[in-house]
Amino acid sequence: MYKNFLKPLFDRMLALVLLILFLPIMLIVGILIYLWDSRPILFIQERPGYKGKIFKIYKFRTMTNEKDENGNLLPDELRLKGIGKFIRSLSLDELPQLFNVLKGDMSFVGPRPLLIEYLPLYNERQKKRHDVKPGITGLAQVMGRNALTWKEKFEYDIYYVENLSFWLDLKIILLTIWKVLKKEGISQEGRATMEKFNGNN
């Protein structure tokens, strides 16, 4: 009952309330990004959701559009700086995903939606992460986020899917607030973002 009825209901109700509360902050963040590096303000990308269904995820853009002499974007760690780095450190870039939750594409808690290109790389056990809606936060995020290895992240994702409950969701939400305040696990050591998943060896 919780997974199929109460959780989606709580998600949409809370998303609506938080969108109203955080609207002034979102407007300020949007203006800062525009003044810092012009447009686009939002980062929009297709990601696989529940049962692998593709949806568009919304985030505030935190990297510049800087390119090298050949017209290619610079590496992530060189483009994550200034206002973008500050926004990322406070996880404010995740706020537009409240619209994803309101639309029903995502939940507040669940495995993070990864890249479409990873879909054929999962083994049968790892595919279980799509048995629930992806989340703004998840067990892997509070246990280390980008500081974890891919193997560790998938194990936490699958544990969540197999043990989903109201109390587990509540625990993850409280831990998320604590982690954001402490700014833990934002990036993998030596990188601005997590290295790409290249399959199982």
PDB file of N, CA, C and O in Angstrom, residues 82-154:
ATOM      1  N   GLY A  82      33.098  28.778  -9.552  1.00  0.00           N
ATOM      2  CA  GLY A  82      32.325  29.968  -9.257  1.00  0.00           C
ATOM      3  C   GLY A  82      30.951  29.679  -8.691  1.00  0.00           C
ATOM      4  O   GLY A  82      30.777  28.862  -7.790  1.00  0.00           O
ATOM      5  N   ILE A  83      29.957  30.375  -9.233  1.00  0.00           N
ATOM      6  CA  ILE A  83      28.569  30.228  -8.770  1.00  0.00           C
ATOM      7  C   ILE A  83      28.096  28.788  -8.918  1.00  0.00           C
ATOM      8  O   ILE A  83      27.395  28.256  -8.054  1.00  0.00           O
ATOM      9  N   GLY A  84      28.479  28.148 -10.019  1.00  0.00           N
ATOM     10  CA  GLY A  84      28.054  26.768 -10.256  1.00  0.00           C
ATOM     11  C   GLY A  84      28.540  25.830  -9.168  1.00  0.00           C
ATOM     12  O   GLY A  84      27.806  24.954  -8.706  1.00  0.00           O
ATOM     13  N   LYS A  85      29.773  25.991  -8.757  1.00  0.00           N
ATOM     14  CA  LYS A  85      30.343  25.145  -7.700  1.00  0.00           C
ATOM     15  C   LYS A  85      29.625  25.381  -6.386  1.00  0.00           C
ATOM     16  O   LYS A  85      29.368  24.446  -5.623  1.00  0.00           O
ATOM     17  N   PHE A  86      29.287  26.633  -6.111  1.00  0.00           N
ATOM     18  CA  PHE A  86      28.561  26.978  -4.889  1.00  0.00           C
ATOM     19  C   PHE A  86      27.165  26.349  -4.903  1.00  0.00           C
ATOM     20  O   PHE A  86      26.722  25.759  -3.905  1.00  0.00           O
ATOM     21  N   ILE A  87      26.475  26.456  -6.040  1.00  0.00           N
ATOM     22  CA  ILE A  87      25.131  25.871  -6.170  1.00  0.00           C
ATOM     23  C   ILE A  87      25.181  24.359  -5.980  1.00  0.00           C
ATOM     24  O   ILE A  87      24.349  23.768  -5.296  1.00  0.00           O
ATOM     25  N   ARG A  88      26.189  23.724  -6.592  1.00  0.00           N
ATOM     26  CA  ARG A  88      26.342  22.271  -6.466  1.00  0.00           C
ATOM     27  C   ARG A  88      26.636  21.870  -5.019  1.00  0.00           C
ATOM     28  O   ARG A  88      26.130  20.851  -4.541  1.00  0.00           O
ATOM     29  N   SER A  89      27.459  22.656  -4.311  1.00  0.00           N
ATOM     30  CA  SER A  89      27.851  22.308  -2.948  1.00  0.00           C
ATOM     31  C   SER A  89      26.661  22.293  -1.996  1.00  0.00           C
ATOM     32  O   SER A  89      26.646  21.551  -1.017  1.00  0.00           O
ATOM     33  N   LEU A  90      25.641  23.112  -2.281  1.00  0.00           N
ATOM     34  CA  LEU A  90      24.440  23.161  -1.454  1.00  0.00           C
ATOM     35  C   LEU A  90      23.307  22.308  -2.018  1.00  0.00           C
ATOM     36  O   LEU A  90      22.204  22.312  -1.478  1.00  0.00           O
ATOM     37  N   SER A  91      23.592  21.591  -3.116  1.00  0.00           N
ATOM     38  CA  SER A  91      22.593  20.744  -3.795  1.00  0.00           C
ATOM     39  C   SER A  91      21.395  21.540  -4.291  1.00  0.00           C
ATOM     40  O   SER A  91      20.320  20.977  -4.509  1.00  0.00           O
ATOM     41  N   LEU A  92      21.570  22.850  -4.508  1.00  0.00           N
ATOM     42  CA  LEU A  92      20.479  23.668  -5.034  1.00  0.00           C
ATOM     43  C   LEU A  92      20.173  23.325  -6.487  1.00  0.00           C
ATOM     44  O   LEU A  92      19.073  23.619  -6.978  1.00  0.00           O
ATOM     45  N   ASP A  93      21.128  22.695  -7.166  1.00  0.00           N
ATOM     46  CA  ASP A  93      20.911  22.309  -8.560  1.00  0.00           C
ATOM     47  C   ASP A  93      19.823  21.254  -8.706  1.00  0.00           C
ATOM     48  O   ASP A  93      19.265  21.064  -9.777  1.00  0.00           O
ATOM     49  N   GLU A  94      19.492  20.584  -7.593  1.00  0.00           N
ATOM     50  CA  GLU A  94      18.491  19.523  -7.640  1.00  0.00           C
ATOM     51  C   GLU A  94      17.053  20.057  -7.532  1.00  0.00           C
ATOM     52  O   GLU A  94      16.097  19.328  -7.802  1.00  0.00           O
ATOM     53  N   LEU A  95      16.872  21.310  -7.147  1.00  0.00           N
ATOM     54  CA  LEU A  95      15.533  21.848  -6.884  1.00  0.00           C
ATOM     55  C   LEU A  95      14.548  21.711  -8.054  1.00  0.00           C
ATOM     56  O   LEU A  95      13.373  21.400  -7.825  1.00  0.00           O
ATOM     57  N   PRO A  96      14.955  21.935  -9.317  1.00  0.00           N
ATOM     58  CA  PRO A  96      13.988  21.772 -10.413  1.00  0.00           C
ATOM     59  C   PRO A  96      13.409  20.361 -10.534  1.00  0.00           C
ATOM     60  O   PRO A  96      12.382  20.167 -11.191  1.00  0.00           O
ATOM     61  N   GLN A  97      14.048  19.386  -9.911  1.00  0.00           N
ATOM     62  CA  GLN A  97      13.524  18.028  -9.959  1.00  0.00           C
ATOM     63  C   GLN A  97      12.213  17.897  -9.173  1.00  0.00           C
ATOM     64  O   GLN A  97      11.515  16.875  -9.282  1.00  0.00           O
ATOM     65  N   LEU A  98      11.864  18.927  -8.414  1.00  0.00           N
ATOM     66  CA  LEU A  98      10.551  18.944  -7.762  1.00  0.00           C
ATOM     67  C   LEU A  98       9.446  18.880  -8.811  1.00  0.00           C
ATOM     68  O   LEU A  98       8.386  18.295  -8.583  1.00  0.00           O
ATOM     69  N   PHE A  99       9.701  19.469  -9.989  1.00  0.00           N
ATOM     70  CA  PHE A  99       8.726  19.380 -11.092  1.00  0.00           C
ATOM     71  C   PHE A  99       8.628  17.936 -11.596  1.00  0.00           C
ATOM     72  O   PHE A  99       7.545  17.478 -11.963  1.00  0.00           O
ATOM     73  N   ASN A 100       9.761  17.221 -11.623  1.00  0.00           N
ATOM     74  CA  ASN A 100       9.741  15.811 -12.019  1.00  0.00           C
ATOM     75  C   ASN A 100       8.915  14.974 -11.057  1.00  0.00           C
ATOM     76  O   ASN A 100       8.182  14.069 -11.468  1.00  0.00           O
ATOM     77  N   VAL A 101       9.023  15.293  -9.768  1.00  0.00           N
ATOM     78  CA  VAL A 101       8.249  14.566  -8.754  1.00  0.00           C
ATOM     79  C   VAL A 101       6.769  14.885  -8.912  1.00  0.00           C
ATOM     80  O   VAL A 101       5.913  13.992  -8.863  1.00  0.00           O
ATOM     81  N   LEU A 102       6.451  16.155  -9.120  1.00  0.00           N
ATOM     82  CA  LEU A 102       5.059  16.564  -9.292  1.00  0.00           C
ATOM     83  C   LEU A 102       4.436  15.907 -10.521  1.00  0.00           C
ATOM     84  O   LEU A 102       3.260  15.530 -10.512  1.00  0.00           O
ATOM     85  N   LYS A 103       5.229  15.733 -11.574  1.00  0.00           N
ATOM     86  CA  LYS A 103       4.747  15.088 -12.804  1.00  0.00           C
ATOM     87  C   LYS A 103       4.601  13.575 -12.639  1.00  0.00           C
ATOM     88  O   LYS A 103       3.923  12.931 -13.442  1.00  0.00           O
ATOM     89  N   GLY A 104       5.253  13.016 -11.640  1.00  0.00           N
ATOM     90  CA  GLY A 104       5.178  11.574 -11.432  1.00  0.00           C
ATOM     91  C   GLY A 104       6.316  10.800 -12.067  1.00  0.00           C
ATOM     92  O   GLY A 104       6.327   9.573 -12.034  1.00  0.00           O
ATOM     93  N   ASP A 105       7.295  11.503 -12.648  1.00  0.00           N
ATOM     94  CA  ASP A 105       8.455  10.841 -13.247  1.00  0.00           C
ATOM     95  C   ASP A 105       9.413  10.319 -12.184  1.00  0.00           C
ATOM     96  O   ASP A 105      10.122   9.336 -12.403  1.00  0.00           O
ATOM     97  N   MET A 106       9.469  11.034 -11.045  1.00  0.00           N
ATOM     98  CA  MET A 106      10.413  10.696  -9.993  1.00  0.00           C
ATOM     99  C   MET A 106       9.723  10.674  -8.637  1.00  0.00           C
ATOM    100  O   MET A 106       8.583  11.106  -8.482  1.00  0.00           O
ATOM    101  N   SER A 107      10.463  10.172  -7.650  1.00  0.00           N
ATOM    102  CA  SER A 107      10.039  10.190  -6.259  1.00  0.00           C
ATOM    103  C   SER A 107      11.066  11.009  -5.484  1.00  0.00           C
ATOM    104  O   SER A 107      12.132  11.340  -6.004  1.00  0.00           O
ATOM    105  N   PHE A 108      10.760  11.354  -4.256  1.00  0.00           N
ATOM    106  CA  PHE A 108      11.765  12.021  -3.436  1.00  0.00           C
ATOM    107  C   PHE A 108      12.903  11.068  -3.101  1.00  0.00           C
ATOM    108  O   PHE A 108      14.062  11.461  -3.061  1.00  0.00           O
ATOM    109  N   VAL A 109      12.564   9.799  -2.875  1.00  0.00           N
ATOM    110  CA  VAL A 109      13.573   8.809  -2.506  1.00  0.00           C
ATOM    111  C   VAL A 109      13.539   7.645  -3.477  1.00  0.00           C
ATOM    112  O   VAL A 109      12.475   7.094  -3.778  1.00  0.00           O
ATOM    113  N   GLY A 110      14.715   7.263  -3.972  1.00  0.00           N
ATOM    114  CA  GLY A 110      14.836   6.135  -4.895  1.00  0.00           C
ATOM    115  C   GLY A 110      16.220   6.157  -5.509  1.00  0.00           C
ATOM    116  O   GLY A 110      16.984   7.110  -5.300  1.00  0.00           O
ATOM    117  N   PRO A 111      16.575   5.162  -6.276  1.00  0.00           N
ATOM    118  CA  PRO A 111      17.875   5.174  -6.961  1.00  0.00           C
ATOM    119  C   PRO A 111      17.968   6.379  -7.895  1.00  0.00           C
ATOM    120  O   PRO A 111      16.999   6.711  -8.576  1.00  0.00           O
ATOM    121  N   ARG A 112      19.113   7.034  -7.930  1.00  0.00           N
ATOM    122  CA  ARG A 112      19.267   8.178  -8.809  1.00  0.00           C
ATOM    123  C   ARG A 112      19.154   7.757 -10.273  1.00  0.00           C
ATOM    124  O   ARG A 112      19.680   6.706 -10.665  1.00  0.00           O
ATOM    125  N   PRO A 113      18.468   8.544 -11.122  1.00  0.00           N
ATOM    126  CA  PRO A 113      18.360   8.206 -12.548  1.00  0.00           C
ATOM    127  C   PRO A 113      19.692   8.423 -13.242  1.00  0.00           C
ATOM    128  O   PRO A 113      20.246   9.521 -13.204  1.00  0.00           O
ATOM    129  N   LEU A 114      20.211   7.389 -13.856  1.00  0.00           N
ATOM    130  CA  LEU A 114      21.517   7.464 -14.506  1.00  0.00           C
ATOM    131  C   LEU A 114      21.357   7.691 -16.009  1.00  0.00           C
ATOM    132  O   LEU A 114      20.266   7.970 -16.493  1.00  0.00           O
ATOM    133  N   LEU A 115      22.430   7.554 -16.760  1.00  0.00           N
ATOM    134  CA  LEU A 115      22.401   7.818 -18.196  1.00  0.00           C
ATOM    135  C   LEU A 115      21.754   6.674 -18.976  1.00  0.00           C
ATOM    136  O   LEU A 115      21.868   5.506 -18.604  1.00  0.00           O
ATOM    137  N   ILE A 116      21.099   7.019 -20.082  1.00  0.00           N
ATOM    138  CA  ILE A 116      20.466   6.021 -20.941  1.00  0.00           C
ATOM    139  C   ILE A 116      21.500   5.037 -21.480  1.00  0.00           C
ATOM    140  O   ILE A 116      21.224   3.843 -21.621  1.00  0.00           O
ATOM    141  N   GLU A 117      22.698   5.526 -21.747  1.00  0.00           N
ATOM    142  CA  GLU A 117      23.739   4.672 -22.326  1.00  0.00           C
ATOM    143  C   GLU A 117      24.173   3.539 -21.395  1.00  0.00           C
ATOM    144  O   GLU A 117      24.807   2.581 -21.835  1.00  0.00           O
ATOM    145  N   TYR A 118      23.822   3.636 -20.121  1.00  0.00           N
ATOM    146  CA  TYR A 118      24.188   2.579 -19.172  1.00  0.00           C
ATOM    147  C   TYR A 118      23.246   1.376 -19.228  1.00  0.00           C
ATOM    148  O   TYR A 118      23.597   0.299 -18.752  1.00  0.00           O
ATOM    149  N   LEU A 119      22.046   1.565 -19.778  1.00  0.00           N
ATOM    150  CA  LEU A 119      21.019   0.520 -19.747  1.00  0.00           C
ATOM    151  C   LEU A 119      21.507  -0.849 -20.237  1.00  0.00           C
ATOM    152  O   LEU A 119      21.269  -1.863 -19.572  1.00  0.00           O
ATOM    153  N   PRO A 120      22.185  -0.943 -21.376  1.00  0.00           N
ATOM    154  CA  PRO A 120      22.631  -2.269 -21.839  1.00  0.00           C
ATOM    155  C   PRO A 120      23.826  -2.819 -21.059  1.00  0.00           C
ATOM    156  O   PRO A 120      24.214  -3.972 -21.288  1.00  0.00           O
ATOM    157  N   LEU A 121      24.385  -2.024 -20.150  1.00  0.00           N
ATOM    158  CA  LEU A 121      25.567  -2.452 -19.401  1.00  0.00           C
ATOM    159  C   LEU A 121      25.230  -3.131 -18.075  1.00  0.00           C
ATOM    160  O   LEU A 121      26.093  -3.754 -17.464  1.00  0.00           O
ATOM    161  N   TYR A 122      23.976  -3.021 -17.631  1.00  0.00           N
ATOM    162  CA  TYR A 122      23.596  -3.595 -16.343  1.00  0.00           C
ATOM    163  C   TYR A 122      23.482  -5.111 -16.418  1.00  0.00           C
ATOM    164  O   TYR A 122      23.017  -5.660 -17.431  1.00  0.00           O
ATOM    165  N   ASN A 123      23.850  -5.783 -15.333  1.00  0.00           N
ATOM    166  CA  ASN A 123      23.533  -7.208 -15.235  1.00  0.00           C
ATOM    167  C   ASN A 123      22.112  -7.334 -14.694  1.00  0.00           C
ATOM    168  O   ASN A 123      21.452  -6.324 -14.390  1.00  0.00           O
ATOM    169  N   GLU A 124      21.609  -8.568 -14.585  1.00  0.00           N
ATOM    170  CA  GLU A 124      20.217  -8.774 -14.194  1.00  0.00           C
ATOM    171  C   GLU A 124      19.911  -8.196 -12.814  1.00  0.00           C
ATOM    172  O   GLU A 124      18.834  -7.651 -12.589  1.00  0.00           O
ATOM    173  N   ARG A 125      20.849  -8.325 -11.904  1.00  0.00           N
ATOM    174  CA  ARG A 125      20.641  -7.794 -10.548  1.00  0.00           C
ATOM    175  C   ARG A 125      20.591  -6.262 -10.572  1.00  0.00           C
ATOM    176  O   ARG A 125      19.732  -5.654  -9.923  1.00  0.00           O
ATOM    177  N   GLN A 126      21.460  -5.644 -11.313  1.00  0.00           N
ATOM    178  CA  GLN A 126      21.506  -4.186 -11.367  1.00  0.00           C
ATOM    179  C   GLN A 126      20.266  -3.591 -12.032  1.00  0.00           C
ATOM    180  O   GLN A 126      19.890  -2.450 -11.740  1.00  0.00           O
ATOM    181  N   LYS A 127      19.633  -4.355 -12.897  1.00  0.00           N
ATOM    182  CA  LYS A 127      18.420  -3.875 -13.563  1.00  0.00           C
ATOM    183  C   LYS A 127      17.273  -3.657 -12.579  1.00  0.00           C
ATOM    184  O   LYS A 127      16.315  -2.939 -12.884  1.00  0.00           O
ATOM    185  N   LYS A 128      17.370  -4.259 -11.400  1.00  0.00           N
ATOM    186  CA  LYS A 128      16.320  -4.113 -10.390  1.00  0.00           C
ATOM    187  C   LYS A 128      16.145  -2.665  -9.928  1.00  0.00           C
ATOM    188  O   LYS A 128      15.106  -2.313  -9.376  1.00  0.00           O
ATOM    189  N   ARG A 129      17.172  -1.841 -10.141  1.00  0.00           N
ATOM    190  CA  ARG A 129      17.084  -0.452  -9.701  1.00  0.00           C
ATOM    191  C   ARG A 129      15.949   0.286 -10.414  1.00  0.00           C
ATOM    192  O   ARG A 129      15.485   1.338  -9.946  1.00  0.00           O
ATOM    193  N   HIS A 130      15.466  -0.286 -11.541  1.00  0.00           N
ATOM    194  CA  HIS A 130      14.365   0.337 -12.273  1.00  0.00           C
ATOM    195  C   HIS A 130      13.002  -0.233 -11.879  1.00  0.00           C
ATOM    196  O   HIS A 130      12.000   0.072 -12.520  1.00  0.00           O
ATOM    197  N   ASP A 131      12.971  -1.029 -10.821  1.00  0.00           N
ATOM    198  CA  ASP A 131      11.701  -1.573 -10.334  1.00  0.00           C
ATOM    199  C   ASP A 131      10.948  -0.574  -9.461  1.00  0.00           C
ATOM    200  O   ASP A 131       9.822  -0.850  -9.025  1.00  0.00           O
ATOM    201  N   VAL A 132      11.575   0.560  -9.184  1.00  0.00           N
ATOM    202  CA  VAL A 132      10.917   1.657  -8.469  1.00  0.00           C
ATOM    203  C   VAL A 132      11.232   2.956  -9.210  1.00  0.00           C
ATOM    204  O   VAL A 132      12.129   2.993 -10.058  1.00  0.00           O
ATOM    205  N   LYS A 133      10.512   4.012  -8.890  1.00  0.00           N
ATOM    206  CA  LYS A 133      10.792   5.300  -9.512  1.00  0.00           C
ATOM    207  C   LYS A 133      12.147   5.822  -9.032  1.00  0.00           C
ATOM    208  O   LYS A 133      12.537   5.607  -7.884  1.00  0.00           O
ATOM    209  N   PRO A 134      12.884   6.503  -9.901  1.00  0.00           N
ATOM    210  CA  PRO A 134      14.143   7.121  -9.466  1.00  0.00           C
ATOM    211  C   PRO A 134      13.860   8.248  -8.488  1.00  0.00           C
ATOM    212  O   PRO A 134      12.750   8.796  -8.465  1.00  0.00           O
ATOM    213  N   GLY A 135      14.860   8.606  -7.682  1.00  0.00           N
ATOM    214  CA  GLY A 135      14.640   9.608  -6.652  1.00  0.00           C
ATOM    215  C   GLY A 135      15.575  10.804  -6.743  1.00  0.00           C
ATOM    216  O   GLY A 135      16.641  10.745  -7.368  1.00  0.00           O
ATOM    217  N   ILE A 136      15.164  11.897  -6.097  1.00  0.00           N
ATOM    218  CA  ILE A 136      16.037  13.054  -5.953  1.00  0.00           C
ATOM    219  C   ILE A 136      17.211  12.686  -5.048  1.00  0.00           C
ATOM    220  O   ILE A 136      18.341  13.102  -5.263  1.00  0.00           O
ATOM    221  N   THR A 137      16.907  11.890  -4.028  1.00  0.00           N
ATOM    222  CA  THR A 137      17.945  11.355  -3.169  1.00  0.00           C
ATOM    223  C   THR A 137      17.708   9.859  -3.010  1.00  0.00           C
ATOM    224  O   THR A 137      16.660   9.345  -3.398  1.00  0.00           O
ATOM    225  N   GLY A 138      18.701   9.171  -2.481  1.00  0.00           N
ATOM    226  CA  GLY A 138      18.578   7.727  -2.333  1.00  0.00           C
ATOM    227  C   GLY A 138      19.554   7.195  -1.310  1.00  0.00           C
ATOM    228  O   GLY A 138      20.369   7.940  -0.753  1.00  0.00           O
ATOM    229  N   LEU A 139      19.499   5.910  -1.092  1.00  0.00           N
ATOM    230  CA  LEU A 139      20.372   5.289  -0.103  1.00  0.00           C
ATOM    231  C   LEU A 139      21.843   5.463  -0.470  1.00  0.00           C
ATOM    232  O   LEU A 139      22.681   5.732   0.383  1.00  0.00           O
ATOM    233  N   ALA A 140      22.167   5.315  -1.760  1.00  0.00           N
ATOM    234  CA  ALA A 140      23.554   5.477  -2.190  1.00  0.00           C
ATOM    235  C   ALA A 140      24.045   6.899  -1.942  1.00  0.00           C
ATOM    236  O   ALA A 140      25.221   7.107  -1.620  1.00  0.00           O
ATOM    237  N   GLN A 141      23.150   7.894  -2.065  1.00  0.00           N
ATOM    238  CA  GLN A 141      23.546   9.277  -1.863  1.00  0.00           C
ATOM    239  C   GLN A 141      23.917   9.553  -0.405  1.00  0.00           C
ATOM    240  O   GLN A 141      24.882  10.249  -0.126  1.00  0.00           O
ATOM    241  N   VAL A 142      23.140   8.998   0.519  1.00  0.00           N
ATOM    242  CA  VAL A 142      23.441   9.270   1.932  1.00  0.00           C
ATOM    243  C   VAL A 142      24.574   8.393   2.457  1.00  0.00           C
ATOM    244  O   VAL A 142      25.140   8.659   3.514  1.00  0.00           O
ATOM    245  N   MET A 143      24.914   7.344   1.708  1.00  0.00           N
ATOM    246  CA  MET A 143      26.002   6.462   2.129  1.00  0.00           C
ATOM    247  C   MET A 143      27.343   6.829   1.475  1.00  0.00           C
ATOM    248  O   MET A 143      28.327   6.124   1.646  1.00  0.00           O
ATOM    249  N   GLY A 144      27.349   7.910   0.698  1.00  0.00           N
ATOM    250  CA  GLY A 144      28.627   8.303   0.109  1.00  0.00           C
ATOM    251  C   GLY A 144      28.533   9.077  -1.184  1.00  0.00           C
ATOM    252  O   GLY A 144      29.500   9.664  -1.633  1.00  0.00           O
ATOM    253  N   ARG A 145      27.374   9.009  -1.856  1.00  0.00           N
ATOM    254  CA  ARG A 145      27.150   9.754  -3.095  1.00  0.00           C
ATOM    255  C   ARG A 145      28.238   9.464  -4.121  1.00  0.00           C
ATOM    256  O   ARG A 145      28.557   8.307  -4.384  1.00  0.00           O
ATOM    257  N   ASN A 146      28.865  10.486  -4.690  1.00  0.00           N
ATOM    258  CA  ASN A 146      29.864  10.280  -5.744  1.00  0.00           C
ATOM    259  C   ASN A 146      31.197   9.760  -5.236  1.00  0.00           C
ATOM    260  O   ASN A 146      32.102   9.482  -6.027  1.00  0.00           O
ATOM    261  N   ALA A 147      31.343   9.639  -3.910  1.00  0.00           N
ATOM    262  CA  ALA A 147      32.582   9.097  -3.355  1.00  0.00           C
ATOM    263  C   ALA A 147      32.578   7.566  -3.378  1.00  0.00           C
ATOM    264  O   ALA A 147      33.599   6.934  -3.126  1.00  0.00           O
ATOM    265  N   LEU A 148      31.430   6.953  -3.703  1.00  0.00           N
ATOM    266  CA  LEU A 148      31.312   5.496  -3.754  1.00  0.00           C
ATOM    267  C   LEU A 148      31.776   4.949  -5.101  1.00  0.00           C
ATOM    268  O   LEU A 148      31.779   5.651  -6.104  1.00  0.00           O
ATOM    269  N   THR A 149      32.125   3.672  -5.117  1.00  0.00           N
ATOM    270  CA  THR A 149      32.390   2.988  -6.386  1.00  0.00           C
ATOM    271  C   THR A 149      31.045   2.627  -7.008  1.00  0.00           C
ATOM    272  O   THR A 149      30.010   2.615  -6.337  1.00  0.00           O
ATOM    273  N   TRP A 150      31.060   2.317  -8.302  1.00  0.00           N
ATOM    274  CA  TRP A 150      29.814   1.904  -8.958  1.00  0.00           C
ATOM    275  C   TRP A 150      29.240   0.650  -8.320  1.00  0.00           C
ATOM    276  O   TRP A 150      28.023   0.533  -8.133  1.00  0.00           O
ATOM    277  N   LYS A 151      30.076  -0.304  -7.965  1.00  0.00           N
ATOM    278  CA  LYS A 151      29.597  -1.539  -7.346  1.00  0.00           C
ATOM    279  C   LYS A 151      28.866  -1.243  -6.047  1.00  0.00           C
ATOM    280  O   LYS A 151      27.786  -1.797  -5.782  1.00  0.00           O
ATOM    281  N   GLU A 152      29.429  -0.361  -5.241  1.00  0.00           N
ATOM    282  CA  GLU A 152      28.801  -0.002  -3.967  1.00  0.00           C
ATOM    283  C   GLU A 152      27.476   0.718  -4.191  1.00  0.00           C
ATOM    284  O   GLU A 152      26.476   0.441  -3.509  1.00  0.00           O
ATOM    285  N   LYS A 153      27.446   1.629  -5.171  1.00  0.00           N
ATOM    286  CA  LYS A 153      26.216   2.362  -5.443  1.00  0.00           C
ATOM    287  C   LYS A 153      25.090   1.431  -5.872  1.00  0.00           C
ATOM    288  O   LYS A 153      23.948   1.557  -5.411  1.00  0.00           O
ATOM    289  N   PHE A 154      25.393   0.484  -6.747  1.00  0.00           N
ATOM    290  CA  PHE A 154      24.368  -0.442  -7.213  1.00  0.00           C
ATOM    291  C   PHE A 154      23.851  -1.327  -6.077  1.00  0.00           C
ATOM    292  O   PHE A 154      22.657  -1.638  -6.010  1.00  0.00           O
TER     293      PHE A 154
END
